[in-house]
């Protein structure tokens, strides 16, 4: 029987290879430098450090591992406080639990959707009063958008608390012309399969402090002492990136700027086509910042739009289009029930962003026709005549 061809699935953010990765993988095979570490790893670290303008970088097996190393290097231990943005992926905070430390979640503010300097200050005032300041603040740059780093740095400096910048989603973004990921004492990137560039799985820890990154390399390779045999005096991890995967990363890094431009174009088209619909509000971009627009995110205000974010997601799914809710804030997660949380004001901003927010397919390989399908789907569910 003749039927209608099922429409091809449109994914949120699929991997987008450049073709240049194979050369580096081939080099690794030629020299049998499959593992451990090797020339692609060294080169990838140098290239990323140079790209973002950091003194040094350490390639690791995931962004989560990079956060864990940063916490370890800051000597985060049992019962220590670590502050963290609430509106983020669970990977931002899981390493706090690995260290048996206590997370405290900080709300977003409406202009960047990222950590509220107001809520952060409240939390710091409280913890100073208790005589127990946090060992670190993990600031997330959501969907490519930088947090208000100037204000956050100023507050953290007042209390002398180090910053880990979770730039897993914001490689290629800038804030006041400085690369995202270079504002904290540590920056971390992720090369997971859905990120703007990928090694299929991997991460990077960056810092200007070379000495501390030497320690990071030590911790990430089972903390092996300098001795003629295997000797260990400290707990260690197996967190380094393989030479093959670093090769994939090198091929991807060469096209990072193109990928950023393409994702920004995807955002621009969505905004142009949907930005004037009633109840549709796109994620803003701070004036002094440049977002890689990793994911196009927007709010659907049901009271004006007549549909809920869930209805839009369900409808698009029926059209074989993958859209998703904005991250469910960590203070609302069962894993973190009873965890302390500081709101921006009487409203709970991150909760409301979660309730209204959705992310649309934003891959750099998204075709014009595919994007048109997404746009028509949204107009359709909102009953807008096109
Ligand atoms: C992806 C992501 C991570 C974790 O990176 P992995 O490489 O998957 O471990 C951490 N934080 C945020 C905000 C992320 O989006």
XYZ file of C-alpha atoms and ligand atoms in Angstrom:
401
model
C 0.000 0.000 0.000
C 1.194 3.474 -0.743
C 1.486 5.543 2.353
C 2.909 8.876 3.341
C 6.641 8.585 3.988
C 7.209 9.038 7.706
C 9.005 12.310 8.250
C 12.649 11.969 9.227
C 13.345 12.588 12.903
C 14.831 15.991 13.660
C 17.100 15.824 16.678
C 17.801 18.502 19.250
C 21.570 18.699 18.807
C 23.150 15.805 16.930
C 26.911 15.433 16.388
C 28.164 17.259 13.283
C 31.461 15.944 11.956
C 33.615 18.112 9.700
C 35.468 15.313 7.905
C 38.781 16.612 9.239
C 38.632 14.341 12.285
C 39.640 11.272 10.252
C 43.057 12.688 9.422
C 43.966 12.908 13.092
C 42.506 9.487 13.858
C 44.470 8.108 10.929
C 47.696 9.638 12.284
C 47.043 7.931 15.597
C 46.576 4.571 13.871
C 49.652 5.058 11.651
C 51.864 5.562 14.668
C 49.906 3.019 16.755
C 49.387 5.798 19.249
C 45.969 4.515 20.256
C 46.483 5.024 23.953
C 47.433 6.220 26.455
C 47.518 9.943 25.867
C 49.800 10.858 22.933
C 50.408 13.686 20.444
C 46.734 14.403 19.632
C 46.043 14.927 23.335
C 48.955 17.362 23.729
C 47.982 19.227 20.573
C 44.272 19.330 21.459
C 45.098 20.772 24.888
C 47.317 23.440 23.360
C 44.791 24.293 20.679
C 41.909 24.672 23.132
C 44.054 26.735 25.533
C 45.074 28.992 22.655
C 41.521 29.274 21.325
C 40.103 30.477 24.650
C 43.200 32.386 25.713
C 44.021 30.373 28.840
C 47.564 29.491 29.891
C 46.925 25.787 29.880
C 44.345 23.041 29.443
C 44.046 19.415 30.539
C 42.021 17.043 28.352
C 39.851 14.636 30.328
C 37.250 11.957 29.741
C 34.217 14.194 30.388
C 33.080 17.608 31.499
C 31.890 15.999 34.725
C 35.414 14.696 35.371
C 36.784 18.210 34.802
C 34.407 19.628 37.437
C 35.353 16.849 39.833
C 39.060 17.580 39.377
C 38.469 21.300 39.943
C 36.663 20.579 43.225
C 39.438 18.226 44.274
C 42.089 20.822 43.476
C 40.200 23.380 45.549
C 40.349 20.896 48.405
C 36.590 20.477 48.662
C 35.926 17.900 51.346
C 33.195 16.306 53.371
C 30.635 18.794 54.748
C 32.116 21.757 52.859
C 29.635 24.030 51.094
C 29.762 24.439 47.333
C 27.371 26.917 45.701
C 26.040 26.030 42.260
C 23.556 27.417 39.729
C 20.234 25.617 40.082
C 19.139 25.857 36.450
C 21.544 23.349 34.916
C 22.221 19.746 34.024
C 22.819 17.457 37.000
C 26.476 16.997 35.944
C 27.252 20.491 37.295
C 26.477 19.324 40.836
C 27.090 15.568 40.944
C 30.825 16.058 41.615
C 29.899 18.019 44.764
C 28.321 14.797 46.016
C 31.351 12.747 44.928
C 33.339 14.844 47.425
C 30.614 14.379 50.074
C 30.315 18.149 50.196
C 27.029 20.046 50.594
C 25.547 21.809 47.577
C 23.659 25.083 47.960
C 21.676 26.111 44.904
C 21.436 29.627 43.552
C 18.524 30.912 41.459
C 18.724 32.506 38.012
C 18.011 36.126 37.139
C 15.774 36.984 34.187
C 18.268 38.780 31.906
C 20.711 35.924 31.363
C 18.712 33.022 32.850
C 21.962 32.339 34.734
C 23.130 32.708 38.334
C 21.545 35.694 40.046
C 24.204 37.924 41.627
C 21.499 39.038 44.071
C 20.751 35.487 45.237
C 24.479 34.687 45.314
C 25.140 37.633 47.576
C 22.325 36.623 49.934
C 23.770 33.127 50.161
C 27.285 34.443 50.836
C 26.081 36.860 53.500
C 24.304 33.984 55.239
C 27.243 31.613 55.066
C 29.684 34.290 56.244
C 27.349 34.889 59.181
C 27.434 31.170 59.968
C 31.221 31.326 59.767
C 31.290 28.763 56.972
C 31.923 30.186 53.534
C 31.670 27.885 50.501
C 34.865 26.335 49.144
C 33.775 27.123 45.568
C 31.020 28.637 43.446
C 30.101 26.737 40.266
C 28.678 29.207 37.741
C 26.944 27.755 34.688
C 26.628 29.453 31.296
C 23.321 28.089 30.126
C 22.763 27.194 26.460
C 25.814 29.271 25.513
C 24.831 32.454 27.356
C 27.362 33.833 29.818
C 26.281 34.592 33.341
C 26.797 38.160 34.599
C 30.434 37.380 35.287
C 31.569 40.887 36.306
C 29.070 41.045 39.131
C 29.595 37.444 40.169
C 33.386 37.787 40.242
C 33.143 40.987 42.271
C 30.958 39.349 44.922
C 33.108 36.208 45.081
C 36.267 38.305 45.436
C 34.755 40.172 48.359
C 34.431 36.853 50.161
C 37.553 35.339 48.641
C 35.682 32.344 47.214
C 37.064 30.665 44.065
C 34.925 30.254 40.942
C 34.578 27.214 38.703
C 33.037 28.294 35.424
C 30.936 25.486 33.970
C 31.275 26.415 30.304
C 30.238 22.957 29.086
C 27.599 24.580 26.891
C 29.377 27.824 26.039
C 32.588 26.976 24.169
C 32.971 29.679 21.509
C 30.936 32.268 23.429
C 32.374 35.505 24.791
C 31.570 37.984 27.540
C 33.028 41.469 27.085
C 35.177 40.011 24.319
C 36.824 37.461 26.594
C 36.241 33.762 26.030
C 33.652 31.967 28.078
C 35.328 29.509 30.433
C 38.238 31.832 31.279
C 36.595 33.908 34.012
C 36.905 31.582 36.948
C 39.884 30.051 38.733
C 38.942 27.048 36.629
C 36.887 26.668 33.474
C 35.457 23.429 32.204
C 34.248 22.383 28.750
C 32.406 19.271 27.585
C 32.758 17.416 24.293
C 29.811 15.139 24.902
C 27.914 14.081 21.759
C 25.264 16.798 22.009
C 27.611 19.751 22.610
C 28.647 22.358 20.027
C 31.719 20.284 19.183
C 32.221 16.711 20.291
C 34.858 14.029 20.732
C 31.950 11.569 21.243
C 32.776 11.978 24.914
C 35.340 14.156 26.603
C 36.050 17.316 28.497
C 38.667 19.959 29.252
C 39.827 21.724 32.370
C 41.403 25.145 31.769
C 43.180 27.569 34.054
C 45.880 30.204 34.073
C 47.513 28.453 37.002
C 49.933 25.963 35.422
C 51.066 24.574 38.731
C 47.599 23.524 39.729
C 46.967 21.966 36.310
C 50.077 19.849 36.752
C 48.334 18.515 39.856
C 45.202 17.957 37.775
C 47.187 15.718 35.384
C 48.555 13.815 38.351
C 45.096 13.267 39.886
C 43.639 12.279 36.507
C 46.236 9.522 36.007
C 45.707 7.618 39.268
C 47.994 9.948 41.262
C 51.058 7.965 40.405
C 54.098 9.057 42.379
C 57.494 9.544 40.744
C 59.080 6.200 41.661
C 60.611 3.243 39.786
C 57.467 1.190 40.532
C 53.769 1.888 40.905
C 53.553 3.923 44.056
C 50.568 5.966 45.210
C 50.200 8.240 48.208
C 46.938 9.970 47.245
C 43.544 8.976 45.876
C 43.536 9.232 42.092
C 41.228 8.931 39.104
C 41.348 7.540 35.600
C 40.138 10.658 33.836
C 42.437 11.299 30.859
C 41.197 11.531 27.263
C 42.360 8.976 24.721
C 44.614 9.966 21.836
C 41.968 8.827 19.312
C 39.212 10.958 20.814
C 41.532 13.946 21.091
C 42.006 13.523 17.321
C 38.259 13.874 16.832
C 38.402 16.995 18.988
C 41.153 18.558 16.867
C 39.121 18.076 13.706
C 36.088 19.580 15.410
C 37.929 22.553 16.876
C 38.957 23.629 13.370
C 35.301 24.291 12.538
C 34.145 25.615 15.922
C 33.741 29.192 14.681
C 31.636 27.991 11.745
C 29.516 25.956 14.135
C 28.902 28.997 16.318
C 27.882 31.107 13.317
C 25.510 28.409 12.108
C 23.857 27.963 15.508
C 23.430 31.709 15.818
C 21.797 31.734 12.384
C 19.434 28.934 13.467
C 18.486 31.085 16.471
C 18.024 34.176 14.288
C 15.622 32.377 11.946
C 13.550 30.959 14.806
C 13.323 34.377 16.384
C 12.411 36.062 13.121
C 9.683 33.505 12.387
C 8.304 32.943 15.883
C 9.394 35.946 17.936
C 6.219 37.935 17.301
C 3.778 35.153 18.157
C 1.692 35.894 21.263
C 3.228 34.519 24.449
C 6.524 33.480 22.834
C 9.621 34.982 24.468
C 13.139 34.018 23.379
C 16.094 33.629 25.722
C 17.791 37.045 25.794
C 21.454 37.773 25.095
C 23.287 40.142 27.449
C 24.401 43.314 25.644
C 28.073 42.778 26.287
C 28.086 39.099 25.413
C 28.128 36.821 22.388
C 26.378 33.482 22.834
C 27.197 30.417 20.783
C 23.430 29.739 20.936
C 24.155 26.092 21.593
C 20.426 25.541 21.994
C 17.679 27.936 20.992
C 15.570 28.316 24.117
C 12.297 30.171 24.489
C 9.407 30.571 26.884
C 5.800 29.801 26.021
C 3.484 31.759 28.275
C 0.357 29.616 28.348
C -1.908 32.431 29.490
C -1.187 34.317 26.252
C -0.125 31.565 23.866
C -3.025 29.266 24.710
C -0.758 26.205 24.837
C 1.628 24.880 27.448
C 5.294 24.098 26.873
C 4.413 20.422 27.380
C 1.741 20.577 24.663
C 4.220 22.123 22.233
C 6.806 19.422 22.992
C 4.205 16.652 22.606
C 2.890 18.065 19.346
C 6.389 18.386 17.879
C 7.147 14.837 18.976
C 4.122 13.709 16.979
C 5.745 15.422 13.990
C 8.935 13.466 14.719
C 10.720 16.560 16.013
C 12.730 16.427 19.237
C 12.154 19.460 21.468
C 12.827 19.433 25.190
C 12.018 21.188 28.402
C 14.596 23.578 29.765
C 16.706 21.819 32.448
C 14.651 20.965 35.508
C 16.319 23.038 38.257
C 18.441 21.056 40.653
C 16.620 22.386 43.724
C 13.490 20.677 42.334
C 15.199 17.322 41.778
C 14.398 14.398 44.078
C 18.163 13.796 44.364
C 18.586 17.184 46.024
C 15.456 17.420 48.152
C 16.048 19.405 51.361
C 19.022 21.172 49.764
C 19.279 24.873 50.542
C 18.228 27.221 47.753
C 18.468 31.001 47.386
C 15.896 32.731 45.218
C 16.437 35.891 43.154
C 13.354 37.570 44.682
C 9.916 36.407 45.905
C 9.537 34.615 42.606
C 11.414 31.468 41.879
C 12.935 32.444 38.523
C 14.539 29.109 37.618
C 11.308 27.261 38.437
C 9.306 29.520 36.165
C 11.919 29.202 33.378
C 11.558 25.441 33.717
C 7.770 25.573 33.580
C 7.611 27.789 30.523
C 10.871 27.032 28.735
C 11.566 24.745 25.804
C 14.610 24.068 23.625
C 14.230 23.625 19.882
C 16.341 21.584 17.468
C 19.469 23.706 17.110
C 22.133 21.521 15.526
C 24.608 23.137 13.166
C 23.625 20.485 10.592
C 19.923 21.432 10.731
C 18.768 22.136 7.161
C 16.511 25.040 6.153
C 13.747 22.563 5.309
C 14.032 20.896 8.697
C 13.907 24.221 10.481
C 10.849 25.152 8.422
C 9.170 21.949 9.657
C 9.842 22.948 13.270
C 8.529 26.468 12.709
C 5.367 25.216 10.970
C 4.832 22.698 13.777
C 4.889 25.428 16.404
C 2.561 27.675 14.420
C 0.291 24.692 13.922
C 0.014 23.801 17.618
C -0.526 27.473 18.436
C -3.243 27.528 15.752
C -1.568 30.387 13.903
C -2.662 30.528 10.268
C 0.423 30.614 8.077
C 27.074 18.520 29.323
C 27.199 19.280 30.563
C 28.085 18.887 31.582
C 28.786 17.560 31.620
O 29.586 17.251 30.590
P 29.887 15.709 30.264
O 30.994 15.809 29.278
O 28.627 15.127 29.685
O 30.283 15.031 31.524
C 28.244 19.705 32.686
N 27.553 20.840 32.802
C 26.676 21.249 31.873
C 25.979 22.552 32.070
C 26.443 20.471 30.734
O 25.550 20.873 29.833
